[in-house]
């Protein structure tokens, strides 16, 4: 099978040959660069997040707050160790509290995917509206 000739690094200032993808070793993108963690995003450490999840799981008896699915039902389907995620009922960008137990609930994977997509769409619409208003 023919192999394509080596190309130059995609960085405009670099003349080295690309080793992986379109960049040389020195200019490879850093995975997850610019992506913050929960502690920076919500001001909640991972240990505190786990503690909150245990408290909400006990309070909600391990059920999804949107569809009512039990963790035993979801585990039978997906066979994950911890199928439910701890979720902010009112997203923080919409004024929800990061630590308030009344704003936290468990979501099954299906509801989490649907809710996350809807929140992302609302956040994008709000961001575009702000850009248009400032222009």
PDB file of N, CA and C in Angstrom, residues 8-9 21 30 32 49 56 65 67-68 71 98 104 106 114 122-123 126 129:
ATOM      1  N   UNK A   8       5.039  19.023   6.249  1.00  0.00           N
ATOM      2  CA  UNK A   8       5.513  19.928   7.282  1.00  0.00           C
ATOM      3  C   UNK A   8       4.455  20.095   8.350  1.00  0.00           C
ATOM      4  N   UNK A   9       4.921  20.472   9.525  1.00  0.00           N
ATOM      5  CA  UNK A   9       4.051  20.734  10.662  1.00  0.00           C
ATOM      6  C   UNK A   9       3.061  21.837  10.299  1.00  0.00           C
ATOM      7  N   UNK A  21      -0.557  13.083  12.756  1.00  0.00           N
ATOM      8  CA  UNK A  21      -1.552  14.006  12.223  1.00  0.00           C
ATOM      9  C   UNK A  21      -0.873  15.085  11.404  1.00  0.00           C
ATOM     10  N   UNK A  30      -2.596  19.746  23.250  1.00  0.00           N
ATOM     11  CA  UNK A  30      -2.678  19.132  24.566  1.00  0.00           C
ATOM     12  C   UNK A  30      -4.116  18.655  24.779  1.00  0.00           C
ATOM     13  N   UNK A  32      -7.574  17.956  26.276  1.00  0.00           N
ATOM     14  CA  UNK A  32      -8.391  18.619  27.294  1.00  0.00           C
ATOM     15  C   UNK A  32      -7.845  19.990  27.681  1.00  0.00           C
ATOM     16  N   UNK A  49     -18.225  16.421  45.864  1.00  0.00           N
ATOM     17  CA  UNK A  49     -19.190  15.995  44.843  1.00  0.00           C
ATOM     18  C   UNK A  49     -19.656  14.563  45.118  1.00  0.00           C
ATOM     19  N   UNK A  56     -27.733  12.525  47.898  1.00  0.00           N
ATOM     20  CA  UNK A  56     -28.869  12.605  46.966  1.00  0.00           C
ATOM     21  C   UNK A  56     -29.354  11.202  46.607  1.00  0.00           C
ATOM     22  N   UNK A  65     -34.692  11.418  38.730  1.00  0.00           N
ATOM     23  CA  UNK A  65     -35.728  12.382  39.082  1.00  0.00           C
ATOM     24  C   UNK A  65     -36.597  12.780  37.898  1.00  0.00           C
ATOM     25  N   UNK A  67     -37.448  10.444  34.971  1.00  0.00           N
ATOM     26  CA  UNK A  67     -38.297   9.353  34.476  1.00  0.00           C
ATOM     27  C   UNK A  67     -38.645   8.340  35.562  1.00  0.00           C
ATOM     28  N   UNK A  68     -37.983   8.407  36.715  1.00  0.00           N
ATOM     29  CA  UNK A  68     -38.279   7.500  37.813  1.00  0.00           C
ATOM     30  C   UNK A  68     -37.608   6.147  37.711  1.00  0.00           C
ATOM     31  N   UNK A  71     -32.044   2.442  39.716  1.00  0.00           N
ATOM     32  CA  UNK A  71     -30.675   2.111  39.307  1.00  0.00           C
ATOM     33  C   UNK A  71     -30.539   0.631  38.983  1.00  0.00           C
ATOM     34  N   UNK A  98     -24.780  25.439  43.024  1.00  0.00           N
ATOM     35  CA  UNK A  98     -23.943  24.254  42.807  1.00  0.00           C
ATOM     36  C   UNK A  98     -24.007  23.230  43.936  1.00  0.00           C
ATOM     37  N   UNK A 104     -30.101  19.466  43.269  1.00  0.00           N
ATOM     38  CA  UNK A 104     -29.369  18.296  42.800  1.00  0.00           C
ATOM     39  C   UNK A 104     -30.292  17.089  42.706  1.00  0.00           C
ATOM     40  N   UNK A 106     -30.511  12.805  40.722  1.00  0.00           N
ATOM     41  CA  UNK A 106     -29.876  11.748  39.933  1.00  0.00           C
ATOM     42  C   UNK A 106     -30.562  11.641  38.580  1.00  0.00           C
ATOM     43  N   UNK A 114     -30.470  13.584  27.082  1.00  0.00           N
ATOM     44  CA  UNK A 114     -31.516  14.475  26.572  1.00  0.00           C
ATOM     45  C   UNK A 114     -31.411  15.846  27.237  1.00  0.00           C
ATOM     46  N   UNK A 122     -29.747  25.662  24.786  1.00  0.00           N
ATOM     47  CA  UNK A 122     -30.171  26.920  25.432  1.00  0.00           C
ATOM     48  C   UNK A 122     -28.970  27.829  25.686  1.00  0.00           C
ATOM     49  N   UNK A 123     -27.876  27.250  26.151  1.00  0.00           N
ATOM     50  CA  UNK A 123     -26.675  28.040  26.426  1.00  0.00           C
ATOM     51  C   UNK A 123     -26.128  28.647  25.130  1.00  0.00           C
ATOM     52  N   UNK A 126     -28.362  31.543  24.102  1.00  0.00           N
ATOM     53  CA  UNK A 126     -28.112  32.699  24.970  1.00  0.00           C
ATOM     54  C   UNK A 126     -26.794  33.370  24.605  1.00  0.00           C
ATOM     55  N   UNK A 129     -27.259  35.262  21.383  1.00  0.00           N
ATOM     56  CA  UNK A 129     -28.081  36.452  21.616  1.00  0.00           C
ATOM     57  C   UNK A 129     -27.241  37.563  22.249  1.00  0.00           C
TER      58      UNK A 129
END
